[in-house]
mmCIF file of C-alpha atoms in Angstrom:
data_model
loop_
_atom_site.group_PDB
_atom_site.id
_atom_site.type_symbol
_atom_site.label_atom_id
_atom_site.label_comp_id
_atom_site.label_asym_id
_atom_site.label_seq_id
_atom_site.Cartn_x
_atom_site.Cartn_y
_atom_site.Cartn_z
ATOM 1 C CA MET P 1 7.861 12.514 15.230
ATOM 2 C CA ASP P 2 5.865 15.561 16.808
ATOM 3 C CA ASN P 3 4.230 16.690 13.547
ATOM 4 C CA LEU P 4 2.344 13.416 13.401
ATOM 5 C CA ARG P 5 1.838 13.559 17.016
ATOM 6 C CA PHE P 6 0.483 17.014 17.430
ATOM 7 C CA SER P 7 -1.711 16.003 14.228
ATOM 8 C CA MET P 8 -3.922 13.654 16.133
ATOM 9 C CA PRO P 9 -6.624 14.840 18.568
ATOM 10 C CA ALA P 10 -6.799 11.863 20.554
ATOM 11 C CA LEU P 11 -3.352 12.151 22.144
ATOM 12 C CA ALA P 12 -3.820 15.552 23.205
ATOM 13 C CA ASN P 13 -5.265 14.625 26.565
ATOM 14 C CA LYS P 14 -4.113 11.409 27.337
ATOM 15 C CA SER P 15 -1.073 8.724 26.928
ATOM 16 C CA TYR P 16 -2.161 6.230 24.573
ATOM 17 C CA PHE P 17 -0.738 2.681 24.574
ATOM 18 C CA ASN P 18 -3.772 1.037 22.352
ATOM 19 C CA TYR P 19 -2.328 1.297 18.977
ATOM 20 C CA GLY P 20 -2.811 -2.524 18.447
ATOM 21 C CA GLY P 21 -6.508 -2.167 18.973
ATOM 22 C CA GLN P 22 -7.033 0.999 17.248
ATOM 23 C CA GLY P 23 -4.779 4.041 16.045
ATOM 24 C CA PRO P 24 -5.703 7.303 16.490
ATOM 25 C CA LEU P 25 -6.785 8.959 13.423
ATOM 26 C CA PRO P 26 -4.891 11.954 12.359
ATOM 27 C CA GLU P 27 -6.690 15.359 11.649
ATOM 28 C CA PRO P 28 -5.480 15.412 7.864
ATOM 29 C CA SER P 29 -6.808 11.990 7.224
ATOM 30 C CA LEU P 30 -10.015 12.953 8.972
ATOM 31 C CA ASN P 31 -10.191 16.230 6.889
ATOM 32 C CA ALA P 32 -9.484 13.741 3.620
ATOM 33 C CA ILE P 33 -12.232 11.800 4.698
ATOM 34 C CA ILE P 34 -14.787 14.653 4.795
ATOM 35 C CA SER P 35 -13.263 16.334 1.697
ATOM 36 C CA SER P 36 -13.922 12.954 -0.214
ATOM 37 C CA TRP P 37 -17.264 12.845 0.919
ATOM 38 C CA GLU P 38 -18.277 16.444 -0.074
ATOM 39 C CA LYS P 39 -16.769 15.736 -3.437
ATOM 40 C CA ILE P 40 -19.235 12.651 -3.909
ATOM 41 C CA GLN P 41 -21.882 14.766 -2.658
ATOM 42 C CA GLU P 42 -21.089 17.267 -5.382
ATOM 43 C CA LEU P 43 -20.903 15.247 -7.939
ATOM 44 C CA GLY P 44 -24.046 13.359 -6.986
ATOM 45 C CA PRO P 45 -23.865 10.148 -5.139
ATOM 46 C CA PHE P 46 -25.267 7.911 -8.284
ATOM 47 C CA THR P 47 -24.553 9.934 -11.271
ATOM 48 C CA ASN P 48 -22.410 9.386 -14.281
ATOM 49 C CA GLN P 49 -20.200 12.302 -13.072
ATOM 50 C CA VAL P 50 -19.275 10.575 -10.085
ATOM 51 C CA TRP P 51 -18.059 6.966 -11.377
ATOM 52 C CA PRO P 52 -14.578 8.308 -12.637
ATOM 53 C CA TYR P 53 -13.877 10.034 -9.358
ATOM 54 C CA VAL P 54 -14.879 6.627 -7.278
ATOM 55 C CA THR P 55 -12.779 4.506 -9.782
ATOM 56 C CA LYS P 56 -9.961 6.511 -9.308
ATOM 57 C CA GLU P 57 -9.990 6.553 -5.220
ATOM 58 C CA VAL P 58 -10.246 2.806 -5.514
ATOM 59 C CA GLU P 59 -7.338 2.363 -8.019
ATOM 60 C CA LEU P 60 -5.059 4.783 -6.351
ATOM 61 C CA THR P 61 -5.712 2.812 -2.759
ATOM 62 C CA ARG P 62 -5.299 -0.568 -4.629
ATOM 63 C CA ASN P 63 -2.023 0.478 -6.031
ATOM 64 C CA LYS P 64 -0.858 1.880 -3.015
ATOM 65 C CA LEU P 65 -1.545 -1.362 -0.845
ATOM 66 C CA ALA P 66 -0.071 -3.710 -3.855
ATOM 67 C CA ASN P 67 3.059 -1.587 -3.559
ATOM 68 C CA LEU P 68 3.066 -2.031 0.190
ATOM 69 C CA CYS P 69 2.523 -5.704 0.150
ATOM 70 C CA GLY P 70 4.894 -6.419 -2.912
ATOM 71 C CA VAL P 71 2.443 -8.046 -5.046
ATOM 72 C CA ASN P 72 0.312 -6.706 -8.414
ATOM 73 C CA LYS P 73 -2.807 -5.108 -8.019
ATOM 74 C CA HIS P 74 -4.997 -7.730 -9.210
ATOM 75 C CA GLN P 75 -4.052 -9.502 -6.113
ATOM 76 C CA ILE P 76 -5.599 -6.927 -4.057
ATOM 77 C CA ALA P 77 -9.073 -7.292 -2.812
ATOM 78 C CA LEU P 78 -10.341 -4.140 -0.793
ATOM 79 C CA THR P 79 -12.105 -5.374 2.572
ATOM 80 C CA GLU P 80 -13.665 -3.637 5.793
ATOM 81 C CA ASN P 81 -11.181 -5.425 8.292
ATOM 82 C CA VAL P 82 -8.824 -7.975 9.120
ATOM 83 C CA THR P 83 -11.357 -11.013 9.928
ATOM 84 C CA SER P 84 -13.071 -10.423 6.518
ATOM 85 C CA GLY P 85 -9.960 -10.434 4.603
ATOM 86 C CA CYS P 86 -9.171 -13.712 6.178
ATOM 87 C CA ILE P 87 -12.687 -15.435 6.118
ATOM 88 C CA LEU P 88 -13.770 -14.453 2.617
ATOM 89 C CA PRO P 89 -11.148 -16.392 0.883
ATOM 90 C CA ILE P 90 -10.463 -19.322 3.307
ATOM 91 C CA TRP P 91 -14.202 -20.210 3.075
ATOM 92 C CA GLY P 92 -13.751 -20.281 -0.659
ATOM 93 C CA LEU P 93 -11.009 -22.733 -0.602
ATOM 94 C CA PRO P 94 -11.252 -26.340 -2.186
ATOM 95 C CA LEU P 95 -11.112 -28.113 1.104
ATOM 96 C CA SER P 96 -13.046 -31.519 1.293
ATOM 97 C CA ALA P 97 -13.855 -33.748 4.425
ATOM 98 C CA GLY P 98 -11.189 -35.243 6.417
ATOM 99 C CA GLU P 99 -8.616 -32.838 5.693
ATOM 100 C CA ARG P 100 -7.062 -30.485 8.162
ATOM 101 C CA ILE P 101 -6.342 -27.017 9.422
ATOM 102 C CA LEU P 102 -3.355 -26.244 11.335
ATOM 103 C CA ILE P 103 -3.987 -22.989 13.372
ATOM 104 C CA SER P 104 -1.588 -21.392 15.676
ATOM 105 C CA ASP P 105 -2.385 -21.186 19.571
ATOM 106 C CA CYS P 106 -1.725 -17.452 19.347
ATOM 107 C CA GLU P 107 -4.644 -16.367 16.741
ATOM 108 C CA HIS P 108 -7.378 -14.038 17.251
ATOM 109 C CA PRO P 109 -10.949 -15.430 18.296
ATOM 110 C CA GLY P 110 -12.261 -13.932 14.963
ATOM 111 C CA VAL P 111 -10.048 -15.968 12.910
ATOM 112 C CA VAL P 112 -10.290 -19.150 15.242
ATOM 113 C CA SER P 113 -14.080 -19.002 15.321
ATOM 114 C CA ALA P 114 -14.199 -18.987 11.710
ATOM 115 C CA CYS P 115 -11.805 -22.033 11.123
ATOM 116 C CA LYS P 116 -13.751 -23.597 13.646
ATOM 117 C CA GLU P 117 -16.968 -23.404 11.792
ATOM 118 C CA LEU P 118 -15.524 -23.814 8.422
ATOM 119 C CA ALA P 119 -13.995 -27.257 10.051
ATOM 120 C CA ARG P 120 -17.644 -28.088 11.201
ATOM 121 C CA ARG P 121 -19.506 -27.464 8.013
ATOM 122 C CA LYS P 122 -16.871 -29.192 5.905
ATOM 123 C CA ASN P 123 -16.014 -32.081 8.349
ATOM 124 C CA LEU P 124 -12.412 -30.771 8.710
ATOM 125 C CA GLU P 125 -10.072 -31.599 11.711
ATOM 126 C CA ILE P 126 -8.269 -28.818 13.456
ATOM 127 C CA ASP P 127 -4.423 -29.237 14.817
ATOM 128 C CA ILE P 128 -2.841 -26.597 17.023
ATOM 129 C CA LEU P 129 0.568 -25.219 16.231
ATOM 130 C CA PRO P 130 2.247 -24.319 19.442
ATOM 131 C CA VAL P 131 3.782 -20.936 19.186
ATOM 132 C CA GLN P 132 2.818 -19.052 22.716
ATOM 133 C CA THR P 133 6.077 -20.600 24.023
ATOM 134 C CA LEU P 134 8.257 -18.512 21.513
ATOM 135 C CA ARG P 135 9.347 -15.704 23.900
ATOM 136 C CA HIS P 136 12.619 -14.614 22.529
ATOM 137 C CA GLY P 137 13.274 -10.822 22.287
ATOM 138 C CA ILE P 138 15.147 -8.889 19.513
ATOM 139 C CA ASP P 139 18.296 -10.267 20.337
ATOM 140 C CA ASN P 140 17.203 -13.974 19.807
ATOM 141 C CA GLN P 141 15.062 -13.849 17.097
ATOM 142 C CA ASP P 142 16.722 -16.817 15.473
ATOM 143 C CA LYS P 143 15.711 -19.039 18.146
ATOM 144 C CA ASN P 144 12.097 -17.878 17.642
ATOM 145 C CA THR P 145 12.503 -19.095 13.958
ATOM 146 C CA THR P 146 14.137 -22.528 14.781
ATOM 147 C CA GLU P 147 11.722 -23.354 17.249
ATOM 148 C CA LEU P 148 8.830 -22.566 15.200
ATOM 149 C CA LEU P 149 10.228 -24.541 12.237
ATOM 150 C CA ARG P 150 10.726 -27.287 14.498
ATOM 151 C CA ALA P 151 7.454 -27.178 15.892
ATOM 152 C CA LEU P 152 5.846 -26.760 12.338
ATOM 153 C CA ASP P 153 7.780 -30.353 11.265
ATOM 154 C CA VAL P 154 5.744 -31.943 14.250
ATOM 155 C CA ALA P 155 2.301 -30.605 13.804
ATOM 156 C CA LEU P 156 2.059 -30.686 9.919
ATOM 157 C CA LYS P 157 0.295 -33.823 8.892
ATOM 158 C CA GLU P 158 -0.423 -35.353 5.501
ATOM 159 C CA GLU P 159 -3.751 -34.086 5.339
ATOM 160 C CA THR P 160 -2.935 -30.307 6.366
ATOM 161 C CA ARG P 161 -4.467 -28.152 3.811
ATOM 162 C CA LEU P 162 -4.553 -25.102 5.550
ATOM 163 C CA VAL P 163 -1.843 -23.282 7.783
ATOM 164 C CA VAL P 164 -3.212 -20.098 9.991
ATOM 165 C CA LEU P 165 -0.287 -18.039 11.401
ATOM 166 C CA SER P 166 -0.201 -14.351 12.296
ATOM 167 C CA HIS P 167 2.981 -12.364 10.976
ATOM 168 C CA LEU P 168 2.893 -10.798 14.424
ATOM 169 C CA LEU P 169 1.550 -12.426 17.300
ATOM 170 C CA TRP P 170 -1.238 -10.228 18.842
ATOM 171 C CA ASN P 171 -0.407 -11.183 22.577
ATOM 172 C CA THR P 172 3.158 -12.103 22.697
ATOM 173 C CA GLY P 173 4.610 -9.597 20.076
ATOM 174 C CA VAL P 174 6.666 -12.275 18.532
ATOM 175 C CA ILE P 175 7.192 -12.030 14.653
ATOM 176 C CA MET P 176 6.678 -15.179 12.895
ATOM 177 C CA PRO P 177 9.130 -16.151 10.119
ATOM 178 C CA ILE P 178 6.248 -16.280 7.300
ATOM 179 C CA VAL P 179 9.005 -16.412 4.668
ATOM 180 C CA GLU P 180 10.361 -19.714 6.059
ATOM 181 C CA VAL P 181 7.031 -21.122 6.813
ATOM 182 C CA ALA P 182 5.857 -20.800 3.174
ATOM 183 C CA GLU P 183 8.977 -22.224 1.950
ATOM 184 C CA LYS P 184 8.513 -25.322 3.889
ATOM 185 C CA LEU P 185 4.760 -25.529 3.133
ATOM 186 C CA SER P 186 5.770 -25.497 -0.883
ATOM 187 C CA SER P 187 7.788 -28.579 -0.238
ATOM 188 C CA HIS P 188 4.933 -30.677 1.656
ATOM 189 C CA ALA P 189 2.944 -33.136 -0.303
ATOM 190 C CA CYS P 190 -0.348 -31.205 -0.245
ATOM 191 C CA ARG P 191 1.110 -27.989 -0.229
ATOM 192 C CA PRO P 192 -1.180 -26.408 2.272
ATOM 193 C CA PHE P 193 -2.627 -22.767 1.917
ATOM 194 C CA LEU P 194 -1.264 -20.401 4.138
ATOM 195 C CA LEU P 195 -3.498 -17.845 5.811
ATOM 196 C CA VAL P 196 -1.731 -14.582 7.501
ATOM 197 C CA ASP P 197 -3.149 -12.454 10.019
ATOM 198 C CA ALA P 198 -1.449 -9.141 9.531
ATOM 199 C CA ALA P 199 -3.564 -6.804 11.944
ATOM 200 C CA GLN P 200 -0.310 -6.472 13.849
ATOM 201 C CA SER P 201 2.112 -5.975 11.189
ATOM 202 C CA PHE P 202 0.535 -3.845 8.545
ATOM 203 C CA GLY P 203 1.807 -0.053 9.306
ATOM 204 C CA GLN P 204 4.502 -1.312 11.787
ATOM 205 C CA ILE P 205 6.924 -3.742 10.527
ATOM 206 C CA PRO P 206 8.280 -4.626 6.802
ATOM 207 C CA ILE P 207 5.755 -6.675 5.184
ATOM 208 C CA GLN P 208 6.707 -7.200 1.533
ATOM 209 C CA ASP P 209 8.444 -10.609 1.602
ATOM 210 C CA ALA P 210 5.688 -12.184 3.720
ATOM 211 C CA ALA P 211 2.540 -10.579 2.167
ATOM 212 C CA SER P 212 4.319 -11.814 -1.248
ATOM 213 C CA LYS P 213 4.798 -15.414 0.065
ATOM 214 C CA ALA P 214 1.810 -16.093 1.764
ATOM 215 C CA ASP P 215 -1.623 -17.241 -0.016
ATOM 216 C CA ILE P 216 -4.090 -14.766 2.116
ATOM 217 C CA TYR P 217 -2.180 -11.884 3.799
ATOM 218 C CA ALA P 218 -5.210 -10.099 5.562
ATOM 219 C CA PHE P 219 -4.721 -6.349 7.092
ATOM 220 C CA THR P 220 -6.857 -3.495 8.334
ATOM 221 C CA SER P 221 -6.633 0.484 8.291
ATOM 222 C CA HIS P 222 -7.512 1.105 11.828
ATOM 223 C CA LYS P 223 -4.412 0.089 13.869
ATOM 224 C CA TRP P 224 -0.718 0.957 13.357
ATOM 225 C CA ALA P 225 -1.481 2.419 10.133
ATOM 226 C CA CYS P 226 -3.465 4.844 11.842
ATOM 227 C CA GLY P 227 -6.387 5.035 9.293
ATOM 228 C CA PRO P 228 -10.178 4.560 9.586
ATOM 229 C CA GLU P 229 -12.082 1.741 10.986
ATOM 230 C CA GLY P 230 -14.193 -0.035 8.419
ATOM 231 C CA LEU P 231 -11.708 -0.273 5.813
ATOM 232 C CA GLY P 232 -8.926 -3.184 5.088
ATOM 233 C CA GLY P 233 -7.186 -5.202 2.496
ATOM 234 C CA VAL P 234 -5.988 -8.663 1.796
ATOM 235 C CA ALA P 235 -3.209 -9.703 -0.643
ATOM 236 C CA ILE P 236 -4.261 -13.138 -2.566
ATOM 237 C CA SER P 237 -1.601 -15.464 -4.232
ATOM 238 C CA GLN P 238 -2.544 -16.403 -7.901
ATOM 239 C CA ARG P 239 -3.350 -20.075 -6.947
ATOM 240 C CA VAL P 240 -6.110 -18.904 -4.225
ATOM 241 C CA ILE P 241 -7.299 -16.411 -7.065
ATOM 242 C CA GLU P 242 -7.426 -19.589 -9.691
ATOM 243 C CA ASN P 243 -8.807 -22.438 -7.063
ATOM 244 C CA ALA P 244 -10.909 -20.696 -4.702
ATOM 245 C CA HIS P 245 -14.705 -19.465 -5.395
ATOM 246 C CA PRO P 246 -16.211 -16.442 -3.846
ATOM 247 C CA THR P 247 -18.469 -17.168 -0.617
ATOM 248 C CA LEU P 248 -20.141 -14.068 0.060
ATOM 249 C CA VAL P 249 -21.138 -12.850 -3.522
ATOM 250 C CA GLY P 250 -22.220 -9.071 -4.378
ATOM 251 C CA TRP P 251 -22.078 -7.041 -7.657
ATOM 252 C CA LYS P 252 -18.216 -6.316 -6.915
ATOM 253 C CA SER P 253 -17.645 -9.941 -7.296
ATOM 254 C CA LEU P 254 -18.873 -9.985 -10.955
ATOM 255 C CA LYS P 255 -16.884 -9.375 -14.441
ATOM 256 C CA ASN P 256 -20.221 -7.704 -15.740
ATOM 257 C CA GLU P 257 -23.546 -7.016 -13.880
ATOM 258 C CA GLY P 258 -25.553 -6.930 -17.252
ATOM 259 C CA SER P 259 -24.871 -10.362 -18.357
ATOM 260 C CA ILE P 260 -25.663 -12.263 -15.012
ATOM 261 C CA TYR P 261 -28.748 -14.214 -16.675
ATOM 262 C CA ASP P 262 -26.542 -15.532 -19.273
ATOM 263 C CA HIS P 263 -25.439 -18.986 -18.868
ATOM 264 C CA GLU P 264 -21.853 -18.427 -17.971
ATOM 265 C CA ALA P 265 -20.220 -20.868 -15.794
ATOM 266 C CA ASN P 266 -18.112 -18.421 -13.982
ATOM 267 C CA PRO P 267 -19.555 -14.914 -14.175
ATOM 268 C CA PHE P 268 -16.951 -13.573 -11.463
ATOM 269 C CA HIS P 269 -13.739 -11.439 -11.616
ATOM 270 C CA ALA P 270 -10.587 -13.299 -12.486
ATOM 271 C CA ASP P 271 -8.609 -11.276 -9.979
ATOM 272 C CA ALA P 272 -8.744 -10.718 -6.278
ATOM 273 C CA ARG P 273 -12.069 -8.787 -6.892
ATOM 274 C CA ARG P 274 -14.085 -11.828 -6.589
ATOM 275 C CA PHE P 275 -13.685 -11.772 -3.045
ATOM 276 C CA GLU P 276 -15.213 -8.244 -2.547
ATOM 277 C CA ILE P 277 -19.034 -8.079 -2.204
ATOM 278 C CA ALA P 278 -20.708 -4.690 -2.589
ATOM 279 C CA THR P 279 -21.330 -1.157 -1.707
ATOM 280 C CA SER P 280 -18.479 0.116 0.719
ATOM 281 C CA CYS P 281 -17.629 3.539 2.173
ATOM 282 C CA VAL P 282 -15.437 5.435 -0.623
ATOM 283 C CA PRO P 283 -14.171 8.246 1.594
ATOM 284 C CA LEU P 284 -12.327 5.937 3.731
ATOM 285 C CA LEU P 285 -9.958 5.228 0.988
ATOM 286 C CA ALA P 286 -8.606 8.814 0.953
ATOM 287 C CA GLY P 287 -8.265 8.631 4.839
ATOM 288 C CA LEU P 288 -6.233 5.769 4.737
ATOM 289 C CA ARG P 289 -4.024 6.994 1.941
ATOM 290 C CA CYS P 290 -3.408 10.134 3.983
ATOM 291 C CA SER P 291 -2.377 8.149 6.941
ATOM 292 C CA LEU P 292 -0.297 5.833 4.856
ATOM 293 C CA GLU P 293 1.624 9.102 3.493
ATOM 294 C CA LEU P 294 2.050 10.931 7.097
ATOM 295 C CA LEU P 295 3.540 7.799 8.260
ATOM 296 C CA GLU P 296 6.177 7.662 5.419
ATOM 297 C CA LYS P 297 7.080 11.350 6.091
ATOM 298 C CA GLU P 298 8.448 10.105 9.338
ATOM 299 C CA GLY P 299 10.839 7.777 7.617
ATOM 300 C CA ASP P 300 10.662 4.565 5.858
ATOM 301 C CA VAL P 301 9.503 1.257 7.727
ATOM 302 C CA MET P 302 12.709 0.427 8.858
ATOM 303 C CA GLU P 303 13.463 3.806 10.401
ATOM 304 C CA ARG P 304 9.939 3.910 12.012
ATOM 305 C CA LEU P 305 10.549 0.306 13.417
ATOM 306 C CA LYS P 306 13.935 1.336 14.792
ATOM 307 C CA ARG P 307 12.286 4.174 16.734
ATOM 308 C CA ILE P 308 9.518 1.921 17.898
ATOM 309 C CA ASN P 309 12.216 -0.567 19.076
ATOM 310 C CA GLN P 310 13.895 1.909 20.956
ATOM 311 C CA MET P 311 10.819 3.110 22.891
ATOM 312 C CA SER P 312 9.385 -0.557 23.642
ATOM 313 C CA ALA P 313 12.846 -1.439 24.954
ATOM 314 C CA ARG P 314 12.719 1.474 27.224
ATOM 315 C CA LEU P 315 9.106 0.220 28.730
ATOM 316 C CA TRP P 316 10.474 -3.178 28.661
ATOM 317 C CA GLU P 317 13.380 -2.334 30.652
ATOM 318 C CA LYS P 318 11.632 -0.199 33.396
ATOM 319 C CA LEU P 319 8.942 -2.884 33.910
ATOM 320 C CA ARG P 320 11.614 -5.541 34.436
ATOM 321 C CA ALA P 321 13.086 -3.406 37.234
ATOM 322 C CA ILE P 322 9.423 -3.402 38.922
ATOM 323 C CA ASP P 323 8.669 -6.112 41.535
ATOM 324 C CA GLY P 324 5.389 -7.762 40.652
ATOM 325 C CA ILE P 325 5.723 -7.469 36.825
ATOM 326 C CA ASP P 326 6.420 -10.501 34.934
ATOM 327 C CA LEU P 327 7.155 -9.550 31.271
ATOM 328 C CA VAL P 328 6.113 -11.997 28.765
ATOM 329 C CA LEU P 329 9.049 -11.647 26.630
ATOM 330 C CA ALA P 330 12.604 -12.814 28.191
ATOM 331 C CA GLY P 331 14.398 -10.268 26.183
ATOM 332 C CA ARG P 332 13.837 -6.731 24.406
ATOM 333 C CA PRO P 333 10.886 -6.690 22.150
ATOM 334 C CA SER P 334 11.166 -6.601 18.542
ATOM 335 C CA THR P 335 8.145 -4.679 17.854
ATOM 336 C CA GLY P 336 5.769 -2.002 19.869
ATOM 337 C CA LEU P 337 3.994 -4.755 21.575
ATOM 338 C CA VAL P 338 4.896 -5.118 25.443
ATOM 339 C CA SER P 339 2.808 -7.712 27.272
ATOM 340 C CA PHE P 340 3.102 -8.542 31.068
ATOM 341 C CA SER P 341 1.122 -9.898 33.931
ATOM 342 C CA THR P 342 1.104 -8.421 37.847
ATOM 343 C CA ALA P 343 0.933 -9.794 41.088
ATOM 344 C CA THR P 344 -1.259 -7.294 42.639
ATOM 345 C CA LYS P 345 -4.561 -7.052 44.749
ATOM 346 C CA TYR P 346 -6.430 -5.538 41.451
ATOM 347 C CA SER P 347 -7.388 -7.599 38.794
ATOM 348 C CA SER P 348 -6.168 -6.937 35.372
ATOM 349 C CA TYR P 349 -9.399 -5.002 34.528
ATOM 350 C CA GLU P 350 -9.291 -2.800 37.749
ATOM 351 C CA LEU P 351 -5.660 -2.248 37.077
ATOM 352 C CA VAL P 352 -6.546 -1.036 33.233
ATOM 353 C CA LYS P 353 -9.319 1.154 34.767
ATOM 354 C CA LYS P 354 -7.052 2.722 37.387
ATOM 355 C CA LEU P 355 -4.537 3.673 35.026
ATOM 356 C CA GLY P 356 -7.462 5.063 32.695
ATOM 357 C CA ASP P 357 -8.355 7.502 35.395
ATOM 358 C CA LYS P 358 -4.921 8.760 35.117
ATOM 359 C CA GLY P 359 -5.049 9.196 31.416
ATOM 360 C CA LEU P 360 -2.859 6.332 30.629
ATOM 361 C CA TRP P 361 -4.457 3.459 28.498
ATOM 362 C CA ILE P 362 -3.471 -0.080 27.886
ATOM 363 C CA ARG P 363 -5.577 -2.937 27.601
ATOM 364 C CA VAL P 364 -6.219 -6.825 29.010
ATOM 365 C CA LEU P 365 -5.696 -9.485 26.831
ATOM 366 C CA GLU P 366 -8.332 -12.504 27.835
ATOM 367 C CA ASP P 367 -6.529 -15.567 26.661
ATOM 368 C CA PRO P 368 -3.916 -15.798 28.481
ATOM 369 C CA GLU P 369 -5.006 -12.966 30.741
ATOM 370 C CA TRP P 370 -2.149 -10.480 30.175
ATOM 371 C CA LEU P 371 -1.653 -6.447 30.141
ATOM 372 C CA ARG P 372 -0.559 -5.133 26.841
ATOM 373 C CA ALA P 373 0.837 -1.767 26.119
ATOM 374 C CA CYS P 374 1.900 -0.705 22.261
ATOM 375 C CA ILE P 375 4.462 1.592 21.526
ATOM 376 C CA HIS P 376 4.150 3.737 18.010
ATOM 377 C CA ILE P 377 6.554 6.312 16.651
ATOM 378 C CA THR P 378 4.124 8.748 18.370
ATOM 379 C CA THR P 379 4.815 7.595 21.931
ATOM 380 C CA THR P 380 7.249 9.586 24.124
ATOM 381 C CA ALA P 381 9.666 8.726 26.471
ATOM 382 C CA GLU P 382 7.778 10.857 29.270
ATOM 383 C CA GLU P 383 4.630 8.770 28.538
ATOM 384 C CA ILE P 384 6.569 5.547 29.248
ATOM 385 C CA ASP P 385 8.004 6.605 32.106
ATOM 386 C CA ASN P 386 4.736 7.760 33.642
ATOM 387 C CA LEU P 387 3.162 4.136 32.688
ATOM 388 C CA ALA P 388 5.996 2.707 34.530
ATOM 389 C CA GLU P 389 5.795 4.833 37.661
ATOM 390 C CA SER P 390 1.953 4.336 37.760
ATOM 391 C CA LEU P 391 2.046 0.608 37.568
ATOM 392 C CA LYS P 392 5.035 0.655 40.089
ATOM 393 C CA THR P 393 2.857 2.688 42.417
ATOM 394 C CA LEU P 394 -0.359 0.469 42.008
ATOM 395 C CA ILE P 395 1.525 -2.655 42.248
ATOM 396 C CA ASN P 396 2.960 -1.673 45.679
ATOM 397 C CA ARG P 397 -0.473 -0.861 47.193
ATOM 398 C CA ILE P 398 -0.935 -4.561 48.147
#
């Protein structure tokens, strides 16, 4: 793990626990971006010579992401981030007034607000799926699954047409049983579409089964994959490709730019590219592929997750021993997200600032107001011990 850690300039002068917000970019990935930019300028950014290079970069990345998601490459659309990967397809779904969206109570505000606006415009109703109370750790994950499926049975209605659920909850750190949820929805009378926010799962846990079962599985480069910001992707099911219309439209959405004035009923790609829009930053593709390759050199996804689990368990155990800290999970975490609250004279924001003054960086979650530390394969035992000791010292200063 040291090779990857030492390749990240951001880790040279701080203890970083915010991978769930944005992962550090390895220097080789930065160099890959720069080299790609230089190549494009050498060929000419808009010349006949550059297009084969651009096409190859796009296809290499699309193929890589398709393999990671366990889907065909025609099901992958390249986006700028998770939010656009979620929003662009759902706004094109064939939803009618009076139908319902079921959204969990642990979704990111960007996705929640998009669903609320979609409901307003199409006269849809929104129901809430309670998952925040699922707090079992890695040793009792089956309980999370059982309780989630029971809650889903209660929350689903006859008119439910879209279910929104993250693969890995960004606040509690609990993994949602996406495959089991997809199977349950397939037997529902309306076969609701399943949108999965994969912001915290991509680059951290196995995703193939979930991504291949979801209708929309949106992820980003810049968190656990430690790629560049401004690049993401979405795996889209065949039935969404066949039934959803593009929402924001540009030249990338089109089968043939040259025939746009023809009287063709459907000018859009017959694959996931219908949800792509227009010009994007090609050099970022090389950066993401490089970061993914660097992660793979440290072991397959299960080997990496085992390392993450060992380190997050270390932090969870140390925080559990500190009076004044209330852990969100009742047992050891199943991922690298460790959330907690504190009983101290400092507000959460003051506490984060004071830790930052010591070179220790965690974050505040606003709803509910918890603190969150993220553990990746680059996190060391010494960093975890320092974080726990610093928290103990600050909390005892009441």
